[in-house]
């Protein structure tokens, strides 16, 4: 069987873990073991598609390269690339220019947060950024263009291709299914946190959602970060597959990869 290749670009760590869990749990993908000798040749390029950490070349001993996730089955290999938030288009274009990967892919997808931006405006920015590489890149959130014969392309805008928000909104919807009491108490705690302070908190946009997840994480994984609880606990799992937001991501990935 000939293996196909796909490139998924995400904004940040949380997006990467959520999409990775979807591919693993609901689509039967295996996670790469981290050994370069087991990589498919397509991911071994001079420009370091999968970079090697080296403080001597980065010039900063504290700065580590962002390592993408790689998942695979007998029929497909998927690179899950963290694009660095608002720099996603620039970083992905630089990688495509250096490697020519877009000429070898069966599918390409972008996963981004809606934030408070108009969704059409946001999608247009990504379409304008990638239309030169993927001529069928869609113009609507959640839409997929099935390539014929070129690569299929799509864009998913968290949390649900419709509303303002972030991937953490999806995580909390799932958490309300699998950890309802803990999430309720954590939400109450965060919402009333300012009452016990002398001054108000200047939350970053959607910071409350992250604070609620962190509060739950402090109980499920004491001393660990939000990223660890997303990987190790049941936020994205068979137990939460009935989440409407999660179902949208699952359907998007299956349709894009034609599974």
CSV table of N, CA, C and O in Angstrom, one decimal, residues 22 26-27 142 144 156 245-259:
chain,number,residue,atom,x,y,z
A,22,UNK,N,-7.4,13.7,18.8
A,22,UNK,CA,-8.5,13.3,17.8
A,22,UNK,C,-8.0,12.3,16.8
A,22,UNK,O,-8.6,11.2,16.6
A,26,UNK,N,-9.7,8.7,17.7
A,26,UNK,CA,-10.9,8.5,16.9
A,26,UNK,C,-10.6,8.0,15.5
A,26,UNK,O,-11.5,7.7,14.7
A,27,UNK,N,-9.3,8.1,15.1
A,27,UNK,CA,-8.9,7.7,13.8
A,27,UNK,C,-7.8,6.6,13.8
A,27,UNK,O,-7.3,6.3,12.7
A,142,UNK,N,-14.4,25.8,8.4
A,142,UNK,CA,-15.0,24.4,8.4
A,142,UNK,C,-15.1,23.7,7.1
A,142,UNK,O,-15.5,22.6,7.0
A,144,UNK,N,-14.0,22.1,3.4
A,144,UNK,CA,-13.0,21.3,2.8
A,144,UNK,C,-13.1,21.3,1.3
A,144,UNK,O,-14.2,21.1,0.8
A,156,UNK,N,-10.1,24.8,9.8
A,156,UNK,CA,-11.1,24.6,11.0
A,156,UNK,C,-10.8,25.8,11.9
A,156,UNK,O,-9.6,26.0,12.3
A,245,UNK,N,-18.8,20.2,19.7
A,245,UNK,CA,-17.6,20.8,19.2
A,245,UNK,C,-16.6,19.8,18.8
A,245,UNK,O,-16.0,19.9,17.7
A,246,UNK,N,-16.4,18.8,19.6
A,246,UNK,CA,-15.5,17.7,19.3
A,246,UNK,C,-15.9,16.9,18.0
A,246,UNK,O,-15.1,16.6,17.2
A,247,UNK,N,-17.2,16.7,17.9
A,247,UNK,CA,-17.7,16.0,16.7
A,247,UNK,C,-17.4,16.7,15.4
A,247,UNK,O,-17.1,16.1,14.4
A,248,UNK,N,-17.4,18.1,15.5
A,248,UNK,CA,-17.1,18.9,14.3
A,248,UNK,C,-15.6,18.6,13.9
A,248,UNK,O,-15.3,18.5,12.7
A,249,UNK,N,-14.7,18.6,14.9
A,249,UNK,CA,-13.3,18.3,14.6
A,249,UNK,C,-13.1,16.9,14.0
A,249,UNK,O,-12.4,16.7,13.0
A,250,UNK,N,-13.7,15.9,14.6
A,250,UNK,CA,-13.6,14.6,14.2
A,250,UNK,C,-14.1,14.4,12.7
A,250,UNK,O,-13.5,13.9,11.8
A,251,UNK,N,-15.3,15.0,12.4
A,251,UNK,CA,-15.9,14.9,11.1
A,251,UNK,C,-15.0,15.7,10.1
A,251,UNK,O,-14.8,15.2,9.0
A,252,UNK,N,-14.4,16.8,10.5
A,252,UNK,CA,-13.5,17.6,9.6
A,252,UNK,C,-12.3,16.7,9.2
A,252,UNK,O,-12.0,16.7,8.0
A,253,UNK,N,-11.7,16.1,10.2
A,253,UNK,CA,-10.5,15.3,9.9
A,253,UNK,C,-10.8,14.1,9.1
A,253,UNK,O,-10.0,13.8,8.1
A,254,UNK,N,-11.9,13.4,9.3
A,254,UNK,CA,-12.3,12.3,8.6
A,254,UNK,C,-12.6,12.6,7.1
A,254,UNK,O,-12.2,11.9,6.2
A,255,UNK,N,-13.3,13.8,6.9
A,255,UNK,CA,-13.6,14.2,5.6
A,255,UNK,C,-12.4,14.6,4.8
A,255,UNK,O,-12.2,14.2,3.6
A,256,UNK,N,-11.5,15.3,5.5
A,256,UNK,CA,-10.3,15.8,4.8
A,256,UNK,C,-9.4,14.6,4.4
A,256,UNK,O,-8.9,14.6,3.3
A,257,UNK,N,-9.3,13.7,5.3
A,257,UNK,CA,-8.4,12.5,5.0
A,257,UNK,C,-9.1,11.4,4.3
A,257,UNK,O,-8.5,10.3,4.0
A,258,UNK,N,-10.4,11.6,4.0
A,258,UNK,CA,-11.3,10.6,3.3
A,258,UNK,C,-11.2,9.3,4.0
A,258,UNK,O,-11.1,8.2,3.4
A,259,UNK,N,-11.5,9.3,5.3
A,259,UNK,CA,-11.5,8.1,6.2
A,259,UNK,C,-13.0,7.9,6.5
A,259,UNK,O,-13.7,8.7,7.1
